[in-house]
Amino acid sequence: MRSTRGAARRLARPAILLATLCLLAATVGSASARTPSGGPKDAARPASDVELASAYRGPRVIPSASMRALPLNAPVVGMASTPSGRGAWRISADGGAFTSGDAHYYGSTGGIHLNQPIVGGAATRSGHGYWFVAADGGVFSFGDARFRGSVGGSHLAQPVVGMAADQTGYLLLTAGGRVFNFGGARNYGSATNSCPGAPAVAIATSPRARGYWIAFANARAYALSPNARAPRCSGTRVVSKSAAAVVDLFNRLNDERHARGLAALRWDPSLAVYAANWSKTMGGSSNLHHSNIGSLLGPYNYVGENIAMGSAGVPASALHNNWMHSQAHRDNMLSPGFQNVGIGVYCAPNGSIWATQEFGRPSTSGSPPPYGANTPVYPIVRTDADHLGC
C-alpha cells in the first residue's frame, strides 16, 4: 500500500494514481510587491499558506574597473574576456557591466526595464563591444557589436541560459540544450536529445577551433564541431534517478506554462541547490514541511515553494499531476510573477521520493505583476505517466 507522511493537505481527487499524496504550497512576497487587489496579499489562499516579508534593495552600482567591495543590485551571471586575455567584463542579471584590466565600458541595460533578466553575454572579436542576452532570448548590443537577430519574439518552451560569440555572430543556448545561431556563427547541432540528466547552463567557443561546448548543471559537458555531435540518448546512459526526475519536473512545468501563454521559467542554480538540500532534509527526517523561504529574499523580491513526497514506486509525473490539480500549487507554477525556478529531488533509502520547487523573481526585475491566484485547472498538457522516480 502506498502512503505518505507529514502534515499536509490531501487532494480531493480519489481517481488519480496517488490518492494519498500529501502536498503543501507557500508563497512569500515583499511588501513592495503587494497590490491593491489581486496581489499576493489579497489572493484567495489559506492564511497558513501566505507569508509577507520585506526585501532588501541595495544602492545602484555604476560601472567600475573593480568589483571589490561594491554592493551589487543583482548577481553576476556572465563573464567575457578581452582578446588579449588581460581584461574582462562581468555581467550582472540587471544588465550592469563591470570592467577590469584592459576591458572598456561600452554601455549596459542597467537603466532599461527588462522583461526577463540578463543571463549571459559575449565579447566581439575586436574587444571593442559586447552583447547581452536575456532569458526570453532578447539580445542587446554595445560598442562595435552588431545586432544579428534574436529569439526574443518567439515563445520558447525553455528559457535562454547563455550565449557565446562565434565568427561575426553569436550562439544562444536554452535550458533544454537547443542552440540558435545568428550572423556568421555556425550551428553544429544541439543537445536536446542527449539525456544529460540536468538542464543546460552554459555555452562556450574557442577562437582557435571550430565548434562549441555545452555544459549542464550536473557538470556534464559535450563538445560539438564539424566532426562531433552530442550523443543521442541510447537508454543505457547512467543518470541518477533524482537527476532524471528533476529534469522531468522542470520540463513538465515549462510545458504547462507554454500551454497557457506564459514565459518559461529560467533554471536557477542557486534555487536548485536550495531545493535539493531541502528535499534531502525532508527525506532524511521523513517529515514533509516547508523551509524558511523568507531567507531567500534579497536577491529575490518574490519567492514561492512547492513540496511533495510519494512512497516507493511513485514517479515524478505523479507529483507534477497532483501539484497541477491543487489550487495553491498550481498558482505557484503558473504565476506570471515568477521568472526563475530551482528543483530538487531526493530519493530516500526506502524508495520514497521527496521533491521541492523553489520559485523566485530577481529583485532587479522590479515589483511583480499580480500573483495570478485561482488559475483554472485546465488545460493540463503533461498528464502522461512515466517511470522516472526513486
Coordinates of C-alpha atoms in Angstrom, one line a residue:
M1 CA 0.0 0.0 0.0
R2 CA 1.4 3.4 -1.0
S3 CA 1.3 6.0 1.7
T4 CA 2.7 9.4 2.6
R5 CA 3.8 11.1 5.8
G6 CA 3.8 14.6 7.1
A7 CA 1.2 17.2 8.0
A8 CA -0.3 18.2 4.6
R9 CA -3.4 18.9 2.6
R10 CA -4.9 16.0 0.8
L11 CA -6.2 16.3 -2.7
A12 CA -9.8 15.7 -3.4
R13 CA -9.2 13.5 -6.5
P14 CA -9.6 9.9 -5.4
A15 CA -9.4 8.6 -9.0
I16 CA -5.8 9.7 -9.6
L17 CA -2.9 7.2 -9.2
L18 CA -1.7 8.6 -5.9
A19 CA -4.8 9.5 -3.9
T20 CA -2.7 9.6 -0.7
L21 CA -0.1 12.0 -1.9
C22 CA 0.4 14.9 0.6
L23 CA 1.3 18.4 -0.7
L24 CA 2.0 21.8 0.6
A25 CA 2.4 25.2 -1.0
A26 CA 3.6 28.6 0.3
T27 CA 4.4 32.0 -1.2
V28 CA 6.5 34.8 0.2
G29 CA 6.4 38.2 -1.4
S30 CA 8.0 41.5 -0.5
A31 CA 5.8 44.3 1.0
S32 CA 6.6 46.3 -2.1
A33 CA 5.1 43.6 -4.3
R34 CA 1.6 43.9 -2.8
T35 CA -1.0 45.4 -5.0
P36 CA -4.4 46.9 -4.1
S37 CA -6.2 43.8 -5.4
G38 CA -5.2 40.5 -7.0
G39 CA -1.6 40.6 -5.5
P40 CA -0.1 38.2 -3.0
K41 CA -1.8 39.8 0.0
D42 CA -5.3 39.6 -1.4
A43 CA -5.0 36.3 -3.2
A44 CA -7.7 33.8 -2.2
R45 CA -5.3 31.4 -0.4
P46 CA -5.4 29.8 3.1
A47 CA -3.8 32.2 5.6
S48 CA -1.4 29.5 6.7
D49 CA 0.0 29.3 3.1
V50 CA 0.8 33.0 2.9
E51 CA 3.7 35.0 4.4
L52 CA 4.7 38.5 3.7
A53 CA 8.1 40.0 4.3
S54 CA 10.2 42.9 3.2
A55 CA 13.0 42.6 0.7
Y56 CA 16.4 44.5 0.8
R57 CA 17.1 46.8 -2.2
G58 CA 20.7 47.8 -2.4
P59 CA 22.0 51.0 -3.9
R60 CA 22.5 51.3 -7.6
V61 CA 26.0 50.4 -8.9
I62 CA 27.9 52.3 -11.6
P63 CA 30.5 50.6 -13.9
S64 CA 33.9 50.3 -12.2
A65 CA 37.3 48.9 -13.0
S66 CA 36.9 46.6 -10.0
M67 CA 34.0 44.9 -8.3
R68 CA 35.8 44.7 -5.0
A69 CA 33.5 45.8 -2.1
L70 CA 30.8 47.0 -4.5
P71 CA 27.2 46.5 -3.4
L72 CA 25.5 44.7 -6.3
N73 CA 21.8 45.0 -7.1
A74 CA 21.9 41.7 -8.9
P75 CA 24.2 38.7 -9.0
V76 CA 26.9 38.3 -11.7
V77 CA 25.6 35.9 -14.3
G78 CA 28.3 36.0 -17.0
M79 CA 31.9 37.0 -17.9
A80 CA 33.7 37.6 -21.2
S81 CA 37.5 38.1 -21.7
T82 CA 39.2 40.7 -23.9
P83 CA 41.2 39.4 -26.9
S84 CA 44.5 40.0 -25.0
G85 CA 43.3 37.9 -22.1
R86 CA 44.4 40.8 -19.8
G87 CA 40.9 42.1 -19.1
A88 CA 37.3 41.1 -18.7
W89 CA 33.7 42.2 -18.5
R90 CA 31.5 40.9 -15.7
I91 CA 27.8 41.0 -16.4
S92 CA 25.0 41.1 -13.8
A93 CA 21.4 40.0 -14.1
D94 CA 20.1 43.5 -14.3
G95 CA 22.4 44.2 -17.3
G96 CA 25.2 46.0 -15.4
A97 CA 28.7 45.8 -17.0
F98 CA 31.8 45.8 -14.8
T99 CA 35.2 46.2 -16.4
S100 CA 38.7 45.1 -15.3
G101 CA 42.1 45.1 -16.9
D102 CA 42.1 46.4 -20.5
A103 CA 38.4 46.0 -20.9
H104 CA 36.5 49.2 -21.7
Y105 CA 32.9 50.1 -20.8
Y106 CA 30.6 50.4 -23.8
G107 CA 27.2 50.5 -22.1
S108 CA 24.7 48.4 -20.2
T109 CA 21.0 47.8 -19.8
G110 CA 21.1 49.0 -16.2
G111 CA 18.6 51.8 -16.9
I112 CA 16.3 49.7 -19.2
H113 CA 13.2 47.9 -18.0
L114 CA 13.8 44.2 -18.8
N115 CA 11.0 41.7 -19.4
Q116 CA 13.4 39.0 -18.3
P117 CA 16.8 39.1 -16.5
I118 CA 20.1 39.1 -18.4
V119 CA 21.6 35.6 -18.3
G120 CA 24.9 36.0 -20.2
G121 CA 27.0 37.9 -22.6
A122 CA 29.8 37.7 -25.1
A123 CA 32.5 40.0 -26.5
T124 CA 33.2 40.8 -30.1
R125 CA 36.5 39.6 -31.7
S126 CA 37.9 43.1 -31.7
G127 CA 37.2 43.5 -28.0
H128 CA 35.5 46.9 -28.7
G129 CA 32.0 45.7 -27.9
Y130 CA 29.8 43.1 -26.4
W131 CA 26.3 41.5 -26.5
F132 CA 24.0 40.7 -23.6
V133 CA 21.2 38.1 -23.8
A134 CA 18.1 37.9 -21.6
A135 CA 16.2 34.8 -20.5
D136 CA 13.5 35.4 -23.1
G137 CA 16.1 35.5 -25.9
G138 CA 16.3 39.2 -26.3
V139 CA 19.8 40.4 -27.4
F140 CA 21.3 43.8 -26.6
S141 CA 24.4 45.1 -28.4
F142 CA 27.0 47.7 -27.3
G143 CA 30.2 49.2 -28.9
D144 CA 31.0 47.6 -32.2
A145 CA 28.8 44.6 -31.5
R146 CA 26.1 44.4 -34.3
F147 CA 22.7 43.1 -33.6
R148 CA 22.3 39.9 -35.7
G149 CA 19.0 38.7 -34.5
S150 CA 17.3 37.1 -31.5
V151 CA 14.6 34.7 -30.3
G152 CA 13.0 37.4 -28.2
G153 CA 9.8 37.4 -30.3
S154 CA 9.5 33.6 -30.1
H155 CA 7.6 31.7 -27.5
L156 CA 10.3 29.4 -26.1
A157 CA 9.5 26.2 -24.4
Q158 CA 12.7 26.6 -22.4
P159 CA 14.4 29.9 -21.4
V160 CA 17.7 31.0 -22.8
V161 CA 20.6 30.4 -20.4
G162 CA 23.6 31.7 -22.1
M163 CA 25.4 33.0 -25.3
A164 CA 28.8 32.7 -27.0
A165 CA 30.5 34.7 -29.8
D166 CA 31.5 32.9 -32.9
Q167 CA 33.0 34.4 -36.1
T168 CA 31.0 37.6 -36.7
G169 CA 27.9 36.4 -34.9
Y170 CA 26.7 34.6 -31.8
L171 CA 25.1 31.5 -30.4
L172 CA 22.2 31.3 -27.9
L173 CA 21.6 28.3 -25.7
T174 CA 18.3 27.2 -24.0
A175 CA 18.0 25.2 -20.8
G176 CA 16.8 22.3 -22.9
G177 CA 20.1 22.2 -24.8
R178 CA 18.9 23.8 -28.0
V179 CA 21.3 26.1 -29.9
F180 CA 20.3 29.1 -32.1
N181 CA 22.9 30.8 -34.4
F182 CA 22.9 34.3 -35.7
G183 CA 25.2 36.3 -38.0
G184 CA 28.3 34.4 -39.1
A185 CA 28.0 31.9 -36.2
R186 CA 28.0 28.2 -37.3
N187 CA 25.5 25.8 -35.8
Y188 CA 26.8 22.3 -35.3
G189 CA 23.8 21.0 -33.6
S190 CA 22.0 20.9 -30.2
A191 CA 22.0 18.6 -27.2
T192 CA 18.2 18.3 -26.8
N193 CA 18.3 14.5 -27.2
S194 CA 21.4 13.7 -25.3
C195 CA 19.7 12.9 -21.9
P196 CA 22.4 14.8 -19.9
G197 CA 20.3 14.4 -16.7
A198 CA 20.2 18.2 -15.9
P199 CA 19.4 21.5 -17.6
A200 CA 22.0 23.1 -19.8
V201 CA 23.6 26.1 -18.2
A202 CA 26.4 27.5 -20.4
I203 CA 27.8 27.5 -23.9
A204 CA 31.4 28.4 -24.9
T205 CA 33.5 28.8 -28.0
S206 CA 37.2 28.9 -28.8
P207 CA 38.9 31.4 -31.2
R208 CA 41.3 28.7 -32.3
A209 CA 38.8 26.0 -33.0
R210 CA 35.6 25.4 -34.9
G211 CA 32.7 24.3 -32.6
Y212 CA 31.5 24.9 -29.1
W213 CA 30.9 23.2 -25.8
I214 CA 27.6 22.9 -23.9
A215 CA 27.7 22.5 -20.2
F216 CA 25.0 21.1 -17.9
A217 CA 24.1 21.7 -14.3
N218 CA 25.4 18.3 -13.2
A219 CA 28.9 19.1 -14.6
R220 CA 28.4 17.1 -17.8
A221 CA 29.6 18.8 -21.0
Y222 CA 29.5 18.0 -24.7
A223 CA 31.8 19.3 -27.5
L224 CA 30.1 19.9 -30.8
S225 CA 32.1 20.6 -34.0
P226 CA 32.2 19.6 -37.7
N227 CA 33.4 16.2 -36.6
A228 CA 31.5 15.7 -33.3
R229 CA 27.8 15.8 -32.3
A230 CA 26.2 15.5 -28.9
P231 CA 25.4 11.8 -28.2
R232 CA 21.8 10.7 -28.5
C233 CA 20.3 9.1 -25.5
S234 CA 20.5 5.3 -26.0
G235 CA 18.7 4.3 -22.9
T236 CA 21.9 3.0 -21.4
R237 CA 23.4 6.3 -20.2
V238 CA 23.9 6.3 -16.4
V239 CA 21.9 9.2 -14.9
S240 CA 20.9 9.2 -11.3
K241 CA 17.2 8.7 -10.6
S242 CA 16.9 12.0 -8.7
A243 CA 18.6 14.0 -11.6
A244 CA 16.3 12.4 -14.2
A245 CA 13.3 13.3 -12.0
V246 CA 14.5 16.9 -11.7
V247 CA 14.7 17.3 -15.5
D248 CA 11.3 15.7 -16.0
L249 CA 9.7 18.0 -13.5
F250 CA 11.4 21.1 -15.0
N251 CA 10.2 20.2 -18.5
R252 CA 6.7 19.5 -17.4
L253 CA 6.5 22.8 -15.5
N254 CA 7.5 24.8 -18.5
D255 CA 5.3 22.8 -20.8
E256 CA 2.3 23.8 -18.7
R257 CA 3.3 27.5 -18.7
H258 CA 3.9 27.3 -22.5
A259 CA 0.3 25.9 -23.0
R260 CA -1.1 28.9 -21.2
G261 CA 0.9 31.6 -22.9
L262 CA 3.3 32.2 -20.0
A263 CA 7.0 32.8 -20.3
A264 CA 9.2 29.8 -19.5
L265 CA 10.9 29.8 -16.1
R266 CA 14.7 30.0 -16.2
W267 CA 16.7 27.4 -14.4
D268 CA 18.3 28.9 -11.3
P269 CA 21.3 27.0 -10.0
S270 CA 21.1 28.8 -6.6
L271 CA 17.5 27.9 -6.1
A272 CA 18.2 24.4 -7.4
V273 CA 20.9 23.8 -4.7
Y274 CA 18.5 25.2 -2.0
A275 CA 15.7 22.9 -3.3
A276 CA 17.9 19.8 -3.4
N277 CA 19.1 20.4 0.2
W278 CA 15.6 20.9 1.4
S279 CA 14.3 17.7 -0.3
K280 CA 17.2 15.8 1.4
T281 CA 16.3 17.4 4.8
M282 CA 12.7 16.4 4.5
G283 CA 13.5 12.9 3.3
G284 CA 16.2 12.4 5.9
S285 CA 13.7 13.2 8.7
S286 CA 10.6 11.7 7.0
N287 CA 8.9 15.0 7.6
L288 CA 7.1 16.9 4.9
H289 CA 7.3 20.6 5.9
H290 CA 8.2 23.9 4.4
S291 CA 11.6 25.6 4.6
N292 CA 12.1 29.2 5.7
I293 CA 11.8 30.6 2.2
G294 CA 11.9 34.1 3.6
S295 CA 15.7 33.6 3.8
L296 CA 15.8 33.7 0.0
L297 CA 14.7 37.3 0.0
G298 CA 17.3 39.8 -1.0
P299 CA 18.5 38.5 -4.4
Y300 CA 14.8 37.8 -5.0
N301 CA 11.9 40.1 -4.0
Y302 CA 9.3 37.4 -4.6
V303 CA 9.7 33.7 -3.8
G304 CA 7.5 30.6 -3.6
E305 CA 7.8 26.9 -2.7
N306 CA 6.0 23.7 -3.6
I307 CA 6.9 20.4 -1.9
A308 CA 5.7 16.9 -2.3
M309 CA 6.5 13.3 -1.3
G310 CA 5.4 9.9 -2.5
S311 CA 6.1 6.4 -1.3
A312 CA 8.2 3.8 -3.1
G313 CA 7.1 3.4 -6.7
V314 CA 5.6 6.9 -7.1
P315 CA 7.0 8.6 -10.3
A316 CA 7.8 12.3 -10.7
S317 CA 5.0 12.6 -13.2
A318 CA 2.5 11.8 -10.4
L319 CA 3.9 14.6 -8.3
H320 CA 3.5 17.0 -11.2
N321 CA 0.0 16.0 -11.9
N322 CA -1.0 16.3 -8.3
W323 CA 0.6 19.7 -8.0
M324 CA -1.4 20.8 -11.1
H325 CA -4.6 19.6 -9.5
S326 CA -4.1 21.5 -6.3
Q327 CA -5.1 25.2 -6.5
A328 CA -2.3 26.6 -4.3
H329 CA 0.5 24.6 -6.0
R330 CA -0.8 25.3 -9.5
D331 CA -1.0 29.1 -8.7
N332 CA 2.7 29.0 -7.8
M333 CA 3.6 27.0 -11.0
L334 CA 1.6 29.4 -13.3
S335 CA 2.2 32.7 -11.6
P336 CA 3.3 35.4 -14.1
G337 CA 5.3 37.0 -11.2
F338 CA 8.0 34.3 -11.1
Q339 CA 10.9 34.2 -13.5
N340 CA 13.3 31.6 -12.1
V341 CA 13.0 28.1 -10.6
G342 CA 15.1 25.5 -9.0
I343 CA 14.0 22.0 -8.4
G344 CA 15.5 19.3 -6.1
V345 CA 14.6 15.6 -5.7
Y346 CA 15.8 13.3 -3.0
C347 CA 15.5 9.5 -3.2
A348 CA 15.3 8.1 0.3
P349 CA 16.8 4.7 1.2
N350 CA 13.2 3.2 1.4
G351 CA 12.5 4.3 -2.2
S352 CA 10.3 7.2 -1.3
I353 CA 10.6 10.4 -3.4
W354 CA 10.8 13.9 -2.0
A355 CA 10.6 16.9 -4.2
T356 CA 10.9 20.7 -3.8
Q357 CA 10.2 23.5 -6.3
E358 CA 11.6 26.9 -5.4
F359 CA 10.3 29.9 -7.4
G360 CA 11.9 33.3 -7.5
R361 CA 11.8 36.7 -9.1
P362 CA 15.1 38.6 -9.1
S363 CA 14.9 41.9 -7.2
T364 CA 16.2 43.7 -10.2
S365 CA 13.1 42.8 -12.2
G366 CA 11.0 45.3 -10.2
S367 CA 7.7 44.7 -8.5
P368 CA 6.0 41.6 -9.8
P369 CA 2.6 41.7 -11.5
P370 CA -0.5 40.4 -9.7
Y371 CA 0.2 36.9 -8.3
G372 CA -2.4 35.3 -10.5
A373 CA -4.3 33.3 -8.0
N374 CA -7.3 31.0 -8.8
T375 CA -5.7 29.8 -12.0
P376 CA -8.1 27.3 -13.8
V377 CA -7.3 23.6 -13.6
Y378 CA -7.3 23.1 -17.4
P379 CA -5.6 22.7 -19.7
I380 CA -3.1 20.3 -18.2
V381 CA -0.9 19.2 -21.0
R382 CA 1.5 16.9 -19.3
T383 CA -0.7 14.2 -18.0
D384 CA 1.5 11.5 -19.4
A385 CA 2.9 9.0 -16.9
D386 CA 6.5 7.8 -16.8
H387 CA 8.7 5.7 -14.6
L388 CA 11.1 8.4 -13.5
G389 CA 11.1 8.0 -9.8
C390 CA 13.1 6.5 -6.9

